[in-house]
Tab-separated table of N, CA and C in Angstrom:
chain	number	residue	atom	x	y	z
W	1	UNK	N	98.725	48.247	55.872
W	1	UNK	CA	97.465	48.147	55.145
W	1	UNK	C	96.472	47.353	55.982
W	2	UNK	N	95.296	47.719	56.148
W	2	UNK	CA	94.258	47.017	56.992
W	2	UNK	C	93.080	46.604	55.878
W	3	UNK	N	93.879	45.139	55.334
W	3	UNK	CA	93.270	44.882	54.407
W	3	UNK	C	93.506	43.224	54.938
W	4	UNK	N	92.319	42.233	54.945
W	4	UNK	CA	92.432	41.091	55.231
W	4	UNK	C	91.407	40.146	53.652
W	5	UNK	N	92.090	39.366	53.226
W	5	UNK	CA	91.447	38.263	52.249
W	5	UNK	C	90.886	36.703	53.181
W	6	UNK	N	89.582	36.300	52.842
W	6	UNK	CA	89.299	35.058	53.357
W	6	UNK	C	88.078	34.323	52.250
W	7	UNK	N	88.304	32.727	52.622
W	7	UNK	CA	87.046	32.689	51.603
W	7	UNK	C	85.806	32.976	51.490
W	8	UNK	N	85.182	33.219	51.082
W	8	UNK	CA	83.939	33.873	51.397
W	8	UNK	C	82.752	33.040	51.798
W	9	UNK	N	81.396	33.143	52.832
W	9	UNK	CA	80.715	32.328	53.002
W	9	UNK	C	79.618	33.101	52.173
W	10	UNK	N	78.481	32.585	52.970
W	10	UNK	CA	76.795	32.388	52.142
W	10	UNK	C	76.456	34.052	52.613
W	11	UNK	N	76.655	34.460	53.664
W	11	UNK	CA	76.750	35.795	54.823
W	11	UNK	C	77.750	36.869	54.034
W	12	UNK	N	78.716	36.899	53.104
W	12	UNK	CA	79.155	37.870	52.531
W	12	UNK	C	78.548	38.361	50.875
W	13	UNK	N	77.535	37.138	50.231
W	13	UNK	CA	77.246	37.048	48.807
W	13	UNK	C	76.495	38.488	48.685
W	14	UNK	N	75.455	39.228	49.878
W	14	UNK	CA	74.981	40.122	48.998
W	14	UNK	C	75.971	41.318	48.917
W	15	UNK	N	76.997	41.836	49.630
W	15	UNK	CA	77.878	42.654	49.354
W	15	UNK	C	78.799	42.779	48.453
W	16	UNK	N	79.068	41.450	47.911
W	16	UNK	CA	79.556	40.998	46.968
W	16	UNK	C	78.936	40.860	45.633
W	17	UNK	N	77.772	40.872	45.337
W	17	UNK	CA	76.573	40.965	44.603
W	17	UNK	C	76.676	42.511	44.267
W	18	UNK	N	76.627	43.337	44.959
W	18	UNK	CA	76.595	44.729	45.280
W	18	UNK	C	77.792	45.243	44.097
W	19	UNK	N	79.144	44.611	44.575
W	19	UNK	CA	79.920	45.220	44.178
W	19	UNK	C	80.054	44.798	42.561
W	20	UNK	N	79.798	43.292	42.541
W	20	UNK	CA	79.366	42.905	41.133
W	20	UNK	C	78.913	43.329	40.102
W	21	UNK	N	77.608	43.965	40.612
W	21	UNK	CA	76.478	44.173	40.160
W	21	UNK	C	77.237	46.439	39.603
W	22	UNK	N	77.893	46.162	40.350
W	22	UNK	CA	78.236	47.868	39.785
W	22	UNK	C	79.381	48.121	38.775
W	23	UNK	N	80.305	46.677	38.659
W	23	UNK	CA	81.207	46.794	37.380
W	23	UNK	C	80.863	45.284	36.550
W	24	UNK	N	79.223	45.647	36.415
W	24	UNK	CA	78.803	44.453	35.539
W	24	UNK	C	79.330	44.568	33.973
W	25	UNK	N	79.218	45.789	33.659
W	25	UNK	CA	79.883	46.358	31.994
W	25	UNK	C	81.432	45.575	32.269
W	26	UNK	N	82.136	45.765	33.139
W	26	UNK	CA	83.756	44.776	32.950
W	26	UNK	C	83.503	43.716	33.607
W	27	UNK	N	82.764	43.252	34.091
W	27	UNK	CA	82.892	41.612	34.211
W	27	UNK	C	81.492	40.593	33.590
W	28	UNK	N	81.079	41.314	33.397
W	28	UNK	CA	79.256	40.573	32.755
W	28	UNK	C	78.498	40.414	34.356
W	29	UNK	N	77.406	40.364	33.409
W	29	UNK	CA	75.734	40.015	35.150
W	29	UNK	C	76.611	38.692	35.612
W	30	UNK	N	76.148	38.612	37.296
W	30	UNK	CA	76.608	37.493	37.504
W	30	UNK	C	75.439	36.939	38.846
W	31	UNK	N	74.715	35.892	38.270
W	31	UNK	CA	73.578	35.933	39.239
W	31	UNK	C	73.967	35.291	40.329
W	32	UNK	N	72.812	35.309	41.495
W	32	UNK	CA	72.954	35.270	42.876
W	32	UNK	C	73.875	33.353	43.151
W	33	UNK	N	72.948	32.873	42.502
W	33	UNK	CA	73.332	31.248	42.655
W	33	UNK	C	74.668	30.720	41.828
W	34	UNK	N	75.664	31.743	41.330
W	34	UNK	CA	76.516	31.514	40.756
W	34	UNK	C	77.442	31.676	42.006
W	35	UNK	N	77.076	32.742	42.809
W	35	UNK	CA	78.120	33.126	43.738
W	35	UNK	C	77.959	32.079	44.604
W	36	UNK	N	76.875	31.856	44.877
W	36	UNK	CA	76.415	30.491	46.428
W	36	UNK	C	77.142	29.423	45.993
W	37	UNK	N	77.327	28.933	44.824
W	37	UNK	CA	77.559	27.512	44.272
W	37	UNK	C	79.419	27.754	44.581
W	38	UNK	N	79.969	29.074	43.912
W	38	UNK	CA	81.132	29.214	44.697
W	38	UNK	C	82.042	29.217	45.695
W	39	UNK	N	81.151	29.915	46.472
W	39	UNK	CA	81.295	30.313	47.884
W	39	UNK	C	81.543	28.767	48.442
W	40	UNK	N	80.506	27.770	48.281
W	40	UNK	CA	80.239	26.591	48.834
W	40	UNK	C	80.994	25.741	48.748
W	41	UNK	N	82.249	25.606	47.144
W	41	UNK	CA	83.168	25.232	46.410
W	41	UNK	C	84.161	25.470	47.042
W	42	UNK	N	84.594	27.076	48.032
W	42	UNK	CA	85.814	27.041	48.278
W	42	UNK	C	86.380	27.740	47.168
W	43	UNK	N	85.881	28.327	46.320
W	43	UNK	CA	86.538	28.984	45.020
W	43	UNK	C	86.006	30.278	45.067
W	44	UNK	N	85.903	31.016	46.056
W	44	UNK	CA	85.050	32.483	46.406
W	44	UNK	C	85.871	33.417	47.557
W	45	UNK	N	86.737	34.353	47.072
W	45	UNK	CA	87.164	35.069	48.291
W	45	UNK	C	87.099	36.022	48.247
W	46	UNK	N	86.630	36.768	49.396
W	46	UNK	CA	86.212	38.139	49.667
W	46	UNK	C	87.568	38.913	50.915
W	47	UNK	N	87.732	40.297	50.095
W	47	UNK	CA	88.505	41.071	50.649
W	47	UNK	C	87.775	42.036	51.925
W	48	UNK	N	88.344	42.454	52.719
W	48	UNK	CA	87.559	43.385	53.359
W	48	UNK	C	88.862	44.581	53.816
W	49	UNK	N	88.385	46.060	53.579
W	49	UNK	CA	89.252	46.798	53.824
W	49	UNK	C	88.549	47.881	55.054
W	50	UNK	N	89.438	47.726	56.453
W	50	UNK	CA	88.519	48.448	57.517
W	50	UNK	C	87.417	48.319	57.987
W	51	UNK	N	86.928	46.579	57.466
W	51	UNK	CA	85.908	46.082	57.791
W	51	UNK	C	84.098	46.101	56.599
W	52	UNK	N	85.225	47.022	55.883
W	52	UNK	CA	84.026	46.560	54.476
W	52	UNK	C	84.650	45.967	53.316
W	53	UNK	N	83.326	45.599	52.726
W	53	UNK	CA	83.866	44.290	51.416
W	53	UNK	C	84.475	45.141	50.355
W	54	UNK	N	85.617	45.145	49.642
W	54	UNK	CA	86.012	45.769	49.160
W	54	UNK	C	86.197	45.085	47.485
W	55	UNK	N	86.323	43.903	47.886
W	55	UNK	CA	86.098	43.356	46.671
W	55	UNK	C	86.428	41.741	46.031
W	56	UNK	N	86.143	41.192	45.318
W	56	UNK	CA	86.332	39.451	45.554
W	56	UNK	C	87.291	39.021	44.410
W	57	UNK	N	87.282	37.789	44.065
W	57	UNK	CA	87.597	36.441	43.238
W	57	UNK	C	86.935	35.269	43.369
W	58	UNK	N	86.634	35.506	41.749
W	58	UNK	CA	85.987	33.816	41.551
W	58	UNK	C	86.392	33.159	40.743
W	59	UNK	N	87.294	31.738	41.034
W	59	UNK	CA	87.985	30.758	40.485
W	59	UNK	C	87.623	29.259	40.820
W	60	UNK	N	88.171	28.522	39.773
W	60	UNK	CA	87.679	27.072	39.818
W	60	UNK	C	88.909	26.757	39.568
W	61	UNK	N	89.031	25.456	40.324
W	61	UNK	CA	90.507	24.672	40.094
W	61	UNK	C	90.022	23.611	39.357
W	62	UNK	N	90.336	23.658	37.679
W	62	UNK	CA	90.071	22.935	36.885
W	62	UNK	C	91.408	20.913	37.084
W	63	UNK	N	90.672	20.085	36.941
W	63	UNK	CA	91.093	18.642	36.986
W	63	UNK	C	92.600	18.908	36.855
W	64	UNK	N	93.116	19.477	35.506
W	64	UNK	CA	94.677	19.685	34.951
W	64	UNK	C	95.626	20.489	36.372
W	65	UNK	N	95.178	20.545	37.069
W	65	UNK	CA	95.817	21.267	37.845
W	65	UNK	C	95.970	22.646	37.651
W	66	UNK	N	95.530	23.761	36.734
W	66	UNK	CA	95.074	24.957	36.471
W	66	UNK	C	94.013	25.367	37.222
W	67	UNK	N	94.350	26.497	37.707
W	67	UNK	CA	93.360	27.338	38.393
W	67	UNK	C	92.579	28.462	37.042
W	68	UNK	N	91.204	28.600	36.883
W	68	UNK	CA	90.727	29.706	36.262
W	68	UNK	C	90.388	30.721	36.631
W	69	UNK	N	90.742	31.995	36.528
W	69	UNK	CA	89.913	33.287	37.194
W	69	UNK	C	88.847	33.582	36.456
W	70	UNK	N	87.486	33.912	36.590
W	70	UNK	CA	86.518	34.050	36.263
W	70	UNK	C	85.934	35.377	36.297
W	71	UNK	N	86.055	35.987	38.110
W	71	UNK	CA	86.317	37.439	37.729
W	71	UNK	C	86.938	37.519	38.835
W	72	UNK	N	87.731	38.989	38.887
W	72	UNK	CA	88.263	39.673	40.187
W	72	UNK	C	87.873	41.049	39.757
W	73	UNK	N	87.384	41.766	41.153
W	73	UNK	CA	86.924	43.349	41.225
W	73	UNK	C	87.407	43.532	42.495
W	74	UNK	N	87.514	44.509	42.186
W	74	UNK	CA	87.825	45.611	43.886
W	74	UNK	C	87.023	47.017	43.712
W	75	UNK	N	86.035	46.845	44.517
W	75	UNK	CA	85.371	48.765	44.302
W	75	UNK	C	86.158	49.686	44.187
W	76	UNK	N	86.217	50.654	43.076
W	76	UNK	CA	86.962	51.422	42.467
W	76	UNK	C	87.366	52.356	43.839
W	77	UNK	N	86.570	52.733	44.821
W	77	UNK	CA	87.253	53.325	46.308
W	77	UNK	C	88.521	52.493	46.785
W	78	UNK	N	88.387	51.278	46.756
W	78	UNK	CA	89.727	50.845	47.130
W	78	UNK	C	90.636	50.324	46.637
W	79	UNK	N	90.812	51.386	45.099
W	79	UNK	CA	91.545	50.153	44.289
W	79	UNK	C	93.425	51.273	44.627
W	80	UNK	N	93.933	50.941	44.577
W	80	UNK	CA	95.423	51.022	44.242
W	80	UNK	C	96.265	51.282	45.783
W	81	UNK	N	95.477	50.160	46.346
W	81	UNK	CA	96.116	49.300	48.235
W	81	UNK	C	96.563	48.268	47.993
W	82	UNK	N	96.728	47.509	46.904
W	82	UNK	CA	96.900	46.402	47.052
W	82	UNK	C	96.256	45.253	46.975
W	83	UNK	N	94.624	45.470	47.101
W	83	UNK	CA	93.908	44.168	47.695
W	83	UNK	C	93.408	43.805	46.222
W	84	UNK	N	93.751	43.735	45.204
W	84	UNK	CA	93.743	42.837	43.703
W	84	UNK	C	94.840	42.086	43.947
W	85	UNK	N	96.513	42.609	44.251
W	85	UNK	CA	97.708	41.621	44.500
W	85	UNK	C	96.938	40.524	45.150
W	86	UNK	N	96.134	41.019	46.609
W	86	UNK	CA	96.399	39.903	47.227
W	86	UNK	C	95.317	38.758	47.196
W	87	UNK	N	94.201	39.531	46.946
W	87	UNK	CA	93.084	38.273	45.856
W	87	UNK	C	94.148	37.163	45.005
W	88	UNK	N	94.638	38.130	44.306
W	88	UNK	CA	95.097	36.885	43.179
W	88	UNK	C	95.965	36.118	44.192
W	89	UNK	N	97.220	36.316	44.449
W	89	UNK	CA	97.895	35.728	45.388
W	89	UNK	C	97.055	34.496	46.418
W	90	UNK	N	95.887	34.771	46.621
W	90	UNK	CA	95.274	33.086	46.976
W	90	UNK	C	94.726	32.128	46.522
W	91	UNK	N	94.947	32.770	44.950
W	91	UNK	CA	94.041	31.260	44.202
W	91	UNK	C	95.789	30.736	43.969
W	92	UNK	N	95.474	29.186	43.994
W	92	UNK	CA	96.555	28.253	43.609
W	92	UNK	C	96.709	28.137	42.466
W	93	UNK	N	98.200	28.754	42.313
W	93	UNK	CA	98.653	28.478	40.562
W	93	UNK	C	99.012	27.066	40.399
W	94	UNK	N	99.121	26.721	38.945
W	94	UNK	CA	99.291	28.233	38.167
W	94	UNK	C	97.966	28.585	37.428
W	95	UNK	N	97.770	29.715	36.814
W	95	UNK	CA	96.500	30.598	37.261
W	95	UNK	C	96.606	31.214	35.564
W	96	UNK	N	95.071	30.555	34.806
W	96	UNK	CA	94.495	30.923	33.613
W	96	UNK	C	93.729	31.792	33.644
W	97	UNK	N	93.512	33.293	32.779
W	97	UNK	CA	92.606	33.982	32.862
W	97	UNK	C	92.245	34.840	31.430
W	98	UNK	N	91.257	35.259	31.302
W	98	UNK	CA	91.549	35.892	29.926
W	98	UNK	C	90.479	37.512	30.274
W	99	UNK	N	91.057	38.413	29.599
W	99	UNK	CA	90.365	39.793	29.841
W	99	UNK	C	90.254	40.254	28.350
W	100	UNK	N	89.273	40.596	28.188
W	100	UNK	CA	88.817	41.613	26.995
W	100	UNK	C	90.050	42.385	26.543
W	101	UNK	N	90.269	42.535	25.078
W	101	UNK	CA	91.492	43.140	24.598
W	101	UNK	C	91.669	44.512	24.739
W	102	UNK	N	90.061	45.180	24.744
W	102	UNK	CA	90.188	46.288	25.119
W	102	UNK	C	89.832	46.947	26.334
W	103	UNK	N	90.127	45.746	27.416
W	103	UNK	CA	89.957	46.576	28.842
W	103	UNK	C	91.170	46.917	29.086
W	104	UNK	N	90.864	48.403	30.394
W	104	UNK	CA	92.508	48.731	30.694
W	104	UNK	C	92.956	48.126	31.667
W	105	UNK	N	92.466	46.704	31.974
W	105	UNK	CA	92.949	46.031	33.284
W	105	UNK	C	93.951	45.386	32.815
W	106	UNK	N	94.481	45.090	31.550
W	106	UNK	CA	95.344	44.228	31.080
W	106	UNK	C	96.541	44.737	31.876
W	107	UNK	N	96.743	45.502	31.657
W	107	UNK	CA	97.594	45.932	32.247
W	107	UNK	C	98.460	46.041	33.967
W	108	UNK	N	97.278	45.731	34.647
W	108	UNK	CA	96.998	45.274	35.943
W	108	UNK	C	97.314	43.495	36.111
W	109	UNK	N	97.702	42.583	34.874
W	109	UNK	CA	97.703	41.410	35.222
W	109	UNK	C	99.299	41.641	34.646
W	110	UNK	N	99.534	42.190	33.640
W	110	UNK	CA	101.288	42.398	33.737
W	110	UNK	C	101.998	42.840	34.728
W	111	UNK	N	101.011	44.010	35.368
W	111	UNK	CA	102.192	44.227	36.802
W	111	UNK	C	102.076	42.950	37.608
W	112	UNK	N	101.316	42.390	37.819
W	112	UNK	CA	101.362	41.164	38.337
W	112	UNK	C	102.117	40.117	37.803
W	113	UNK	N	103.005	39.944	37.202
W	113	UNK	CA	103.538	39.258	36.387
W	113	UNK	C	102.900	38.054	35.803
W	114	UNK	N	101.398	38.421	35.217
W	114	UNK	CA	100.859	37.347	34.159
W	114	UNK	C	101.825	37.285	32.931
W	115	UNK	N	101.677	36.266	32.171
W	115	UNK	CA	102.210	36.332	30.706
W	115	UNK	C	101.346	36.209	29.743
W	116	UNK	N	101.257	37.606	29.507
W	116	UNK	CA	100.326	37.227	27.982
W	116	UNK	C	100.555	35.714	26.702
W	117	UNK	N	99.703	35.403	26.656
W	117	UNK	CA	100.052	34.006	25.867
W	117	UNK	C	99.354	34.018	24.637
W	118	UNK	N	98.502	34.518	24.133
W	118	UNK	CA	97.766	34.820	22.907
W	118	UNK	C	96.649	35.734	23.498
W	119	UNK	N	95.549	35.397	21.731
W	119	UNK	CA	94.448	35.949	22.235
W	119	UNK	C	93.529	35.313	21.692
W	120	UNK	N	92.294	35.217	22.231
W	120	UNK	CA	90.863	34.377	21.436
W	120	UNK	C	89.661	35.182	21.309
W	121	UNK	N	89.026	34.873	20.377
W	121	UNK	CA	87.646	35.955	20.296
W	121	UNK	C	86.969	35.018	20.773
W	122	UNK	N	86.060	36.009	21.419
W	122	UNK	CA	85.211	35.741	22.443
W	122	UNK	C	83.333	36.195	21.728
W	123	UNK	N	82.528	35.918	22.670
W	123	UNK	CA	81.455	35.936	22.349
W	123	UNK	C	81.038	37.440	21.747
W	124	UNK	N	81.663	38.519	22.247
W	124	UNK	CA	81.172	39.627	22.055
W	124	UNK	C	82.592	40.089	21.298
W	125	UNK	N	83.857	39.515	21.903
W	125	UNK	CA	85.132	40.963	21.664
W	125	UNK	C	86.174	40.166	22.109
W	126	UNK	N	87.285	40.005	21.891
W	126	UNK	CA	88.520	39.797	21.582
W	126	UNK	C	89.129	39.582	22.919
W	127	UNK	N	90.155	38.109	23.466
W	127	UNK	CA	90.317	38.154	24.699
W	127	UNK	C	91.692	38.081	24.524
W	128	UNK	N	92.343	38.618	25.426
W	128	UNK	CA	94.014	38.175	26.135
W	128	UNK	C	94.005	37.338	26.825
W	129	UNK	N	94.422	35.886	26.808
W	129	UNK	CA	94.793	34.891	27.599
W	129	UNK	C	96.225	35.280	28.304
W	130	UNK	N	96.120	35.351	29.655
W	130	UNK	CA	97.228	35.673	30.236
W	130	UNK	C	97.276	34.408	31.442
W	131	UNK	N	98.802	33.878	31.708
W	131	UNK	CA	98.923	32.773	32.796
W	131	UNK	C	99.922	33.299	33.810
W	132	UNK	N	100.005	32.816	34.535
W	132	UNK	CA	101.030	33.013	36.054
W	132	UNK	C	101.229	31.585	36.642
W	133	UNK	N	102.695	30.693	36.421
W	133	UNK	CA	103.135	29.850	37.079
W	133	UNK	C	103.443	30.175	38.561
């Protein structure tokens, strides 16, 4: 697979913006200075497959020693290589996240061996809290 993960700098945000900005319906708008403030954090990593951005993660390592995922995408061209495994695989567990009850990604954090742990309603719609020690 010619697929490499790194953290992302200030020089990858508009491609990443790009890809954002096209599965905004599954992850919500996410403006420009959200990503910079990330990126800058060390909590921003961008995939690249064959030398294009293929798709990121954005997480915060909360005080408790929990990591949060906030979002992960991969442009639907490169999705089923691998490069969601290996996004997740660099944030430091163990690793909190919650997805809409009725997205079909849930399913994508069980093959990963998340554990569903409940669920909470959310601002709009119903979430799955899923963790990974």
């Amino acid at each position: 697979m010619d697929c490499a993960v790194r953290l992302a700098d200030i020089d990858d945000i508009d491609e990443i913006k790009k890809i954002a900005d096209q599965y905004k319906k599954e992850i919500g708008f996410i403006v420009w200075p959200i990503f910079t403030n990330s990126a800058k954090a060390g909590e921003l990593f961008v995939a690249f497959y064959q030398n294009q951005v293929a798709g990121f993660i954005r997480w915060h390592k909360r005080k408790d020693g929990w990591s949060t995922v906030y979002e992960i995408c991969v442009d639907e061209k490169f999705r089923k290589l691998g490069i969601g495994n290996k996004l997740i695989s660099r944030v430091p567990k163990p690793i909190r996240l919650k997805c809409p009850t009725d997205n079909q990604y849930n399913g994508f954090y069980r093959h990963l061996g998340f554990i569903l742990t409940g669920q909470e309603s959310g601002r709009k719609r119903a979430l799955n809290v899923w963790i990974k020690k």
